[in-house]
Amino acid sequence: MRYLVRRLLHAVLVLWGVSVLSFLFSEMAPGDYLAEMRMMPQISKETIAAQRAQYGLDRPLPIKYARWLKSVARGDLGYSFAYNMPARKLLGVRARNTLMLTCTAVLLSWLFAIPLGVWAAHHQRGWAGRVFGAGTSVLLAIPDLLLALVFLMVAVRTRLLPPGGMVSVNFAELTPLGKLQDLTAHMLLPVVVIVLGTLPMLVRHVRAAMLEVLDAAFIRAARGHGLPERWVLFRYALPAAANPLISLFGFSVATLLSASLLVEVIMSWPGLGPMLLEAIFARDLYLVIGAVVLSTLFLVAGNLVADLLLYAADPRIRTGEP
Amino acid sequence: MEALLQVRDLHVQYNLEKAGHVSALRGVDFEMTAGQSVGVLGESGCGKSTLATTIPGLLPAGASITRGSVRLRERELVGLEEMELRSIRGAEVELIHQEPALALNPVLRIGAQIADIVRAHMPGDRGSAIRQTQEMLQRVGLPGERFFRAYPHQLSGGQRQRVVIAQALVCRPQLVLADEPTSSLDSTTQSEILSLLQTLRQEMRVSLLLISHDPAVLATLCDRVLVMYAGKIVEQGPLSEVYRRPRHPYTQALLSLVASRQSGNGNVRLPAIPGHPPNLSQLPSGCSFEPRCAERLGACAVREPEEVEEGERRVRCFKYGG
Amino acid sequence: MAADGAQVCVGVEPLLRVERLSKSYVHRHPLLLRQHPVTALNGVDLVVGHGCFLALVGESGSGKSTLARCLACLERPWSGSVWFHGKDLVKLGEAELRRTRPKIQLIFQDAATALNPRFSALDLVEEPLRIQHYGSARARRQKALEAMAQVGLPPDCAQRFPHQFSGGQRQRLAIARALVQEPELLVLDEALSGLDLSLQAQIMNILFELRQQHALTYLYISHDLGLVRQVADEVAVMDGGRVVERASAAELFRSPQQPVTQALVRAVPEIAGIRPVAGSW
Amino acid sequence: MSRDRKMWAIAAGLVALHAAALFAGFLAPYDFATQNRSLAFVPPPRLRFVDNAGRVRLRPFVYGPRLHQGSFTEYEEDRSREFPLRFFVLGEPYKIFGVWNARLHLFGIDEPGRILLMGSDGFGRDLFSRLLYGSRISLFAGLLAAVLSLGIGLFLGAFSGFYGGWQDDAIMRVSEVFLALPWVYLLLALRAFLPLRLNPAGAFFLLIGVIGFVGWARPARLVRGVVLSARERAFVLAARGFGASGPYLLRRHALPQTFGILLTQAALLVPQYILAEVTLSFLGLGVAEPVPSWGNMLAELQQYHVLASYWWMLLPGFALVPVFLGYYALANLLHERVKFVVP
């Protein structure tokens, strides 16, 4: 258990670090929310100064940071100037939508990556293995930005799938089943793009991990004991490869989150991505920080899940001795 | 005593990517009867490990048997189907590797890694497999539940080697091949493991092929000895006779080295063998030991000597005909 | 060298004197405060005479390697002192320590990791001279080739890289590299245990010749009493971070006192009834 | 060795790509900014060899675009006049490396026709020319950002790996914070705190700074790992035994070990950083109009009508694929070579 407590502590520390980092960067920013207003001649200096005081923008950094922490504790996650409401209301819905996308994408990409990776490792030498390798490297070379645009263009021109957005206009009137179908139809395109964007990298790492384990001495020994190949692959090789694979899980969550931001913007999926972009253009300081910290929360949560899986899968960690 | 293992004119070649073909075994002939313990004496690069991995058909990818036969109880192993070989490995023939630490799967409990072998080769349910495993662990000196449920990283080098021995003997194979089983261990642990091997071998009437570069290790366990040099057996016979009156100059040199070590007359020049070990990719046309031999004759540089048989002893040297 | 090596090691003026040397490692968990120290050296006293071949034996974990690194000034002990030419190496400042390190050279067990794979053989042997700013480039080259010849490495292999040498040759290269700095004490940490018997013998003979020519002193560390019995003048036995027994090689085998020594002696595999053949080597 | 030859072939291919970017002025028929409102959203022309009368022409030619009857967006071929393709023609002036003036272009057609190999955008600008000029921004932003990232990574990684102690902990904690952020979020956050409207040169160097600063954590940890393992290796210990000083050990033994990793990382980071610039410009946070970058050229695709009917606007996106293929292939070969060199 000590290991998990340590990892939890580490996660909280990192989250705190990210929030400090964001505030430090925000302090460096020359312009701020009121920058546009200043340019407009008809607004007097006094009103701008009053606005600054009201939003607390004129206070020194530590105070601003302390007030932000208080609002996080209260659950507001900071205050949005543009929408004039606590950030939580805005970010909550968006975060859920992003999670919907990324969780399905993580699940699907790992569901495909493990069997494909194991198969590729097993057929390493055959022509099928080489063809598969070439396929993944081409797919790897197509950035998810391009993938999203191509798929969207196909959807728009063929009208097979809804061209972006999360729900169709008449979503409210649909039956629960109808709602689900509509939502899935809308989710299909972004999820496929995100999965195709990260799958090749994952498969390649799974294959590499499997290959490394497959020529380990204890696999030769297992074959030397006459164990059936099925056992050697799934009872000896895969569990031993679990450790490197699980530590890869955290990394895959990071790449998926990054890919989802871009796909959300392109396919106008109302997630954290578009919200962050909007906040940036509006220079809505606390909304930007809220979105960034939330994205880190997801990644850190992903890493914690990885640590949990690692603790369960690898006895060397469970029993503490190195 | 009926014959157990017959090896006839065995040739094995490694094809290395750059260095072309290297012949590790260049015509090896020897036999073993049931219950016998044979030692293979040779220095690194003489092909002794290749011999150990060739018999159960566990040659690495780059190696292949180019000629000769290996018969276990009148059954030809060379060219046997992988499925049939698998049924033999673990049940009839077992190979103990050099590095005990690497031969065990780090994420599986010790008990499971032994019970798997029992279930792979013997009828009966899990319960009987576990009983046999615990009984075997008892015999190798690792009694009780603690060791059964332990993981490899929780055991010392000596204990891990005992587990590997338990794995080898649990299905009562007819022949156990041990490739330098104790070279990576402490000297005190080494003598414990060797005596364990000796007692278990006699109790379970298992034939042993023990491979080592140290004549003293073979002396404690083996009835017969094969001396290997540059991929061939240069001398073989009953161990006590060969050690007392070695015939081949290489055997004489090796044994006199050990003898001077045991006499302990302190800091005087050691009877080292001049020259360098043979380079298997560029072997001389004549006898491979000729460049380092103090008693070389004219014929030695021309062609390889044939094996001359006399009673239970054989030697491959022009001093005795051939 | 006297037949009975015993008084050579102690009687004559000692080259190195170790007094109550102790050191323990602390496994520091990054976040957890609980540390469980592992004592490696527990008050070691040892004297190494000039030109003596002292063997230090003990089971793994008895602190032999730690002692070797402390003597070669690669690790600082916690307490105790190491007297060398009237100076206590433990108390020396880093700069002065760097000047005395060449005098005590450590030869590692696995020569493959002790040689930088990107350096050619000549670069490897020349490197210490370059670090110690010894003479001109040509003089350095000459001295390096000389040292390589002394350990039986022909000049034509000067440009080859470590992975192109065999295990035995790599160990010779490591010895040549130590030799080129004209050390006084060579600490060999299991330097021969990985090699075949005939290679061990060849390198041991090289060490004998070097000992005669350069009056070198050896501290050979090993867990293999069989090899040590034949070559060492004296043997010191270590257990639990302390020297528990010391005697000449012959005497130690005749009547081992401490239980750990008895176990080590018993562990040496013997071949009954074998006599050296009057070979002409 | 065949692997080495393959590696040099790929490297040569990449250098050619970058050279094309540098000589964009010569290769591109038109300047990236010249607009022609009457030729908005013109599809790429068909290169023809057979003219109306069925005669085969040696020199390929194109027909000019003409608005379809009654529509303001559909174009068809105006077969009345043929525009043969000419090579090494004098066209709009441009500067080579921003210094020498020149007017020579690789190819072009006679006025008033305009050769729009990849069609034109909303302002009637030639997409092929913009693609070549845009590659200057995208390719070199990626390259320079990678150099910056690797520089910081090498320095911090080597320092914390070799000297350890509290500096090591401090640098590693900070790098963990950087790694805890999904890189696009970190990229946007960093960019958000910097001025939005910038002149092109300012935007270019700001991009390099932001992208380079985002990615230093991973190379730093890799370098630290190599330096740490090198420090423990026996040959470093042995060198200390000859009286070598810390900096000497770092320079002669520890750092050379990192070159392999740095090369592989470079070949992996450059494409990722090119994508970072493209993403930022696509989202409107990178290089702004009228200066072209592969990112902002694709930005127009966010409008529905462009997606629905002007498929050739997507072509600049495909320019990324050969670049990525080249860099990833190079990275694989380098990785294998590194594994091989250090036994």
Tab-separated table of N, CA and C in Angstrom, chain D residues 201-285:
chain	number	residue	atom	x	y	z
D	201	ALA	N	7.763	37.953	-38.349
D	201	ALA	CA	9.070	37.501	-37.816
D	201	ALA	C	8.924	37.218	-36.322
D	202	GLY	N	8.255	38.125	-35.634
D	202	GLY	CA	8.068	37.930	-34.178
D	202	GLY	C	7.334	36.633	-33.912
D	203	ALA	N	6.284	36.394	-34.698
D	203	ALA	CA	5.493	35.164	-34.476
D	203	ALA	C	6.379	33.947	-34.684
D	204	PHE	N	7.213	33.976	-35.720
D	204	PHE	CA	8.065	32.822	-36.045
D	204	PHE	C	8.966	32.478	-34.863
D	205	PHE	N	9.673	33.498	-34.333
D	205	PHE	CA	10.622	33.180	-33.247
D	205	PHE	C	9.875	32.873	-31.948
D	206	LEU	N	8.714	33.545	-31.774
D	206	LEU	CA	7.914	33.228	-30.572
D	206	LEU	C	7.486	31.757	-30.625
D	207	LEU	N	7.070	31.313	-31.827
D	207	LEU	CA	6.636	29.909	-31.983
D	207	LEU	C	7.775	28.971	-31.593
D	208	ILE	N	8.965	29.285	-32.128
D	208	ILE	CA	10.101	28.392	-31.846
D	208	ILE	C	10.348	28.353	-30.340
D	209	GLY	N	10.291	29.523	-29.720
D	209	GLY	CA	10.528	29.560	-28.262
D	209	GLY	C	9.491	28.729	-27.524
D	210	VAL	N	8.224	28.942	-27.874
D	210	VAL	CA	7.141	28.245	-27.146
D	210	VAL	C	7.251	26.734	-27.359
D	211	ILE	N	7.355	26.327	-28.634
D	211	ILE	CA	7.376	24.875	-28.910
D	211	ILE	C	8.626	24.247	-28.286
D	212	GLY	N	9.755	24.922	-28.466
D	212	GLY	CA	11.007	24.381	-27.913
D	212	GLY	C	10.916	24.262	-26.404
D	213	PHE	N	10.283	25.266	-25.776
D	213	PHE	CA	10.240	25.273	-24.301
D	213	PHE	C	9.287	24.199	-23.789
D	214	VAL	N	8.304	23.824	-24.599
D	214	VAL	CA	7.324	22.825	-24.133
D	214	VAL	C	7.990	21.456	-24.017
D	215	GLY	N	8.883	21.146	-24.977
D	215	GLY	CA	9.290	19.745	-25.092
D	215	GLY	C	10.624	19.387	-24.472
D	216	TRP	N	11.177	20.247	-23.599
D	216	TRP	CA	12.545	19.924	-23.126
D	216	TRP	C	12.525	18.754	-22.139
D	217	ALA	N	11.384	18.490	-21.512
D	217	ALA	CA	11.372	17.540	-20.386
D	217	ALA	C	11.796	16.132	-20.831
D	218	ARG	N	11.208	15.642	-21.943
D	218	ARG	CA	11.514	14.244	-22.306
D	218	ARG	C	12.988	14.064	-22.672
D	219	PRO	N	13.537	14.877	-23.580
D	219	PRO	CA	14.976	14.698	-23.858
D	219	PRO	C	15.831	14.844	-22.604
D	220	ALA	N	15.432	15.752	-21.700
D	220	ALA	CA	16.247	15.943	-20.480
D	220	ALA	C	16.272	14.646	-19.681
D	221	ARG	N	15.118	13.996	-19.564
D	221	ARG	CA	15.098	12.766	-18.748
D	221	ARG	C	15.898	11.662	-19.435
D	222	LEU	N	15.806	11.605	-20.780
D	222	LEU	CA	16.565	10.549	-21.496
D	222	LEU	C	18.065	10.778	-21.315
D	223	VAL	N	18.494	12.032	-21.495
D	223	VAL	CA	19.934	12.327	-21.349
D	223	VAL	C	20.374	12.016	-19.919
D	224	ARG	N	19.525	12.419	-18.958
D	224	ARG	CA	19.882	12.152	-17.542
D	224	ARG	C	20.075	10.646	-17.347
D	225	GLY	N	19.146	9.852	-17.908
D	225	GLY	CA	19.231	8.389	-17.757
D	225	GLY	C	20.559	7.873	-18.296
D	226	VAL	N	20.939	8.354	-19.484
D	226	VAL	CA	22.179	7.859	-20.099
D	226	VAL	C	23.375	8.290	-19.255
D	227	VAL	N	23.373	9.557	-18.834
D	227	VAL	CA	24.532	10.058	-18.065
D	227	VAL	C	24.626	9.315	-16.733
D	228	LEU	N	23.462	9.072	-16.099
D	228	LEU	CA	23.467	8.346	-14.818
D	228	LEU	C	24.068	6.963	-15.015
D	229	SER	N	23.597	6.268	-16.071
D	229	SER	CA	24.088	4.886	-16.261
D	229	SER	C	25.567	4.942	-16.628
D	230	ALA	N	25.976	5.972	-17.393
D	230	ALA	CA	27.403	6.064	-17.772
D	230	ALA	C	28.224	6.285	-16.514
D	231	ARG	N	27.710	7.126	-15.599
D	231	ARG	CA	28.488	7.469	-14.396
D	231	ARG	C	28.761	6.211	-13.580
D	232	GLU	N	27.756	5.258	-13.603
D	232	GLU	CA	27.940	4.036	-12.795
D	232	GLU	C	28.840	3.039	-13.525
D	233	ARG	N	28.991	3.262	-14.873
D	233	ARG	CA	29.710	2.240	-15.632
D	233	ARG	C	31.159	2.175	-15.133
D	234	ALA	N	31.742	1.015	-15.210
D	234	ALA	CA	33.076	0.793	-14.643
D	234	ALA	C	34.103	1.685	-15.331
D	235	PHE	N	33.922	1.980	-16.620
D	235	PHE	CA	35.024	2.719	-17.278
D	235	PHE	C	35.063	4.179	-16.812
D	236	VAL	N	33.931	4.659	-16.286
D	236	VAL	CA	33.993	6.030	-15.728
D	236	VAL	C	34.693	5.966	-14.371
D	237	LEU	N	34.346	4.931	-13.604
D	237	LEU	CA	34.990	4.737	-12.289
D	237	LEU	C	36.503	4.573	-12.482
D	238	ALA	N	36.850	3.785	-13.508
D	238	ALA	CA	38.274	3.531	-13.770
D	238	ALA	C	38.969	4.857	-14.093
D	239	ALA	N	38.306	5.673	-14.920
D	239	ALA	CA	38.918	6.958	-15.309
D	239	ALA	C	39.124	7.829	-14.071
D	240	ARG	N	38.139	7.773	-13.139
D	240	ARG	CA	38.352	8.537	-11.894
D	240	ARG	C	39.592	8.001	-11.193
D	241	GLY	N	39.813	6.693	-11.362
D	241	GLY	CA	40.979	6.070	-10.726
D	241	GLY	C	42.291	6.581	-11.316
D	242	PHE	N	42.246	7.174	-12.521
D	242	PHE	CA	43.496	7.738	-13.091
D	242	PHE	C	43.679	9.178	-12.630
D	243	GLY	N	42.728	9.673	-11.819
D	243	GLY	CA	42.859	11.058	-11.364
D	243	GLY	C	42.099	12.008	-12.268
D	244	ALA	N	41.119	11.494	-13.045
D	244	ALA	CA	40.389	12.400	-13.946
D	244	ALA	C	39.425	13.246	-13.116
D	245	SER	N	39.215	14.471	-13.571
D	245	SER	CA	38.312	15.385	-12.821
D	245	SER	C	36.889	15.200	-13.339
D	246	GLY	N	35.921	15.738	-12.596
D	246	GLY	CA	34.499	15.623	-12.952
D	246	GLY	C	34.231	16.088	-14.371
D	247	PRO	N	34.530	17.364	-14.697
D	247	PRO	CA	34.239	17.838	-16.059
D	247	PRO	C	34.880	16.954	-17.132
D	248	TYR	N	36.089	16.460	-16.889
D	248	TYR	CA	36.738	15.596	-17.910
D	248	TYR	C	35.882	14.351	-18.128
D	249	LEU	N	35.442	13.762	-16.999
D	249	LEU	CA	34.648	12.519	-17.120
D	249	LEU	C	33.368	12.791	-17.906
D	250	LEU	N	32.754	13.977	-17.585
D	250	LEU	CA	31.505	14.311	-18.274
D	250	LEU	C	31.780	14.469	-19.769
D	251	ARG	N	32.847	15.179	-20.103
D	251	ARG	CA	33.112	15.515	-21.517
D	251	ARG	C	33.553	14.277	-22.298
D	252	ARG	N	34.476	13.503	-21.727
D	252	ARG	CA	35.084	12.436	-22.533
D	252	ARG	C	34.291	11.135	-22.458
D	253	HIS	N	33.604	10.881	-21.348
D	253	HIS	CA	32.969	9.560	-21.199
D	253	HIS	C	31.441	9.622	-21.167
D	254	ALA	N	30.907	10.560	-20.366
D	254	ALA	CA	29.452	10.539	-20.189
D	254	ALA	C	28.746	11.113	-21.425
D	255	LEU	N	29.127	12.306	-21.859
D	255	LEU	CA	28.391	12.964	-22.953
D	255	LEU	C	28.429	12.164	-24.256
D	256	PRO	N	29.613	11.642	-24.683
D	256	PRO	CA	29.574	10.904	-25.962
D	256	PRO	C	28.521	9.817	-25.974
D	257	GLN	N	28.225	9.286	-24.785
D	257	GLN	CA	27.208	8.207	-24.767
D	257	GLN	C	25.840	8.755	-25.161
D	258	THR	N	25.646	10.082	-24.969
D	258	THR	CA	24.283	10.614	-25.194
D	258	THR	C	24.051	10.914	-26.679
D	259	PHE	N	25.138	10.954	-27.510
D	259	PHE	CA	24.923	11.410	-28.896
D	259	PHE	C	23.909	10.531	-29.607
D	260	GLY	N	24.001	9.222	-29.360
D	260	GLY	CA	23.058	8.330	-30.030
D	260	GLY	C	21.626	8.715	-29.707
D	261	ILE	N	21.368	8.876	-28.396
D	261	ILE	CA	20.000	9.211	-27.967
D	261	ILE	C	19.578	10.548	-28.574
D	262	LEU	N	20.483	11.534	-28.560
D	262	LEU	CA	20.120	12.874	-29.042
D	262	LEU	C	19.730	12.810	-30.516
D	263	LEU	N	20.497	12.056	-31.309
D	263	LEU	CA	20.176	11.962	-32.743
D	263	LEU	C	18.792	11.350	-32.924
D	264	THR	N	18.539	10.234	-32.215
D	264	THR	CA	17.227	9.593	-32.375
D	264	THR	C	16.132	10.546	-31.919
D	265	GLN	N	16.343	11.211	-30.787
D	265	GLN	CA	15.317	12.145	-30.292
D	265	GLN	C	15.071	13.253	-31.316
D	266	ALA	N	16.167	13.761	-31.905
D	266	ALA	CA	16.006	14.851	-32.884
D	266	ALA	C	15.095	14.378	-34.014
D	267	ALA	N	15.387	13.185	-34.533
D	267	ALA	CA	14.597	12.696	-35.672
D	267	ALA	C	13.146	12.465	-35.253
D	268	LEU	N	12.884	12.272	-33.948
D	268	LEU	CA	11.495	12.086	-33.495
D	268	LEU	C	10.857	13.431	-33.202
D	269	LEU	N	11.652	14.377	-32.643
D	269	LEU	CA	11.068	15.640	-32.178
D	269	LEU	C	10.732	16.555	-33.356
D	270	VAL	N	11.597	16.602	-34.388
D	270	VAL	CA	11.369	17.577	-35.475
D	270	VAL	C	9.962	17.407	-36.061
D	271	PRO	N	9.544	16.197	-36.482
D	271	PRO	CA	8.179	16.098	-37.039
D	271	PRO	C	7.124	16.516	-36.027
D	272	GLN	N	7.323	16.136	-34.737
D	272	GLN	CA	6.296	16.517	-33.746
D	272	GLN	C	6.230	18.040	-33.628
D	273	TYR	N	7.409	18.710	-33.725
D	273	TYR	CA	7.374	20.167	-33.567
D	273	TYR	C	6.826	20.839	-34.825
D	274	ILE	N	7.060	20.221	-35.985
D	274	ILE	CA	6.439	20.770	-37.212
D	274	ILE	C	4.930	20.708	-37.032
D	275	LEU	N	4.456	19.572	-36.484
D	275	LEU	CA	3.012	19.426	-36.276
D	275	LEU	C	2.516	20.469	-35.263
D	276	ALA	N	3.373	20.762	-34.261
D	276	ALA	CA	2.974	21.761	-33.243
D	276	ALA	C	2.764	23.113	-33.923
D	277	GLU	N	3.705	23.514	-34.791
D	277	GLU	CA	3.557	24.807	-35.483
D	277	GLU	C	2.308	24.771	-36.353
D	278	VAL	N	2.122	23.668	-37.076
D	278	VAL	CA	0.953	23.584	-37.972
D	278	VAL	C	-0.325	23.702	-37.155
D	279	THR	N	-0.346	23.022	-35.993
D	279	THR	CA	-1.544	23.066	-35.145
D	279	THR	C	-1.804	24.493	-34.664
D	280	LEU	N	-0.746	25.124	-34.157
D	280	LEU	CA	-0.943	26.488	-33.625
D	280	LEU	C	-1.437	27.417	-34.731
D	281	SER	N	-0.792	27.362	-35.898
D	281	SER	CA	-1.210	28.248	-36.989
D	281	SER	C	-2.627	27.893	-37.428
D	282	PHE	N	-2.947	26.605	-37.422
D	282	PHE	CA	-4.301	26.162	-37.828
D	282	PHE	C	-5.336	26.765	-36.883
D	283	LEU	N	-4.994	26.822	-35.595
D	283	LEU	CA	-5.940	27.337	-34.597
D	283	LEU	C	-5.884	28.870	-34.546
D	284	GLY	N	-5.034	29.460	-35.414
D	284	GLY	CA	-4.989	30.920	-35.434
D	284	GLY	C	-4.062	31.495	-34.391
D	285	LEU	N	-3.256	30.653	-33.756
D	285	LEU	CA	-2.351	31.178	-32.717
D	285	LEU	C	-0.907	31.184	-33.207
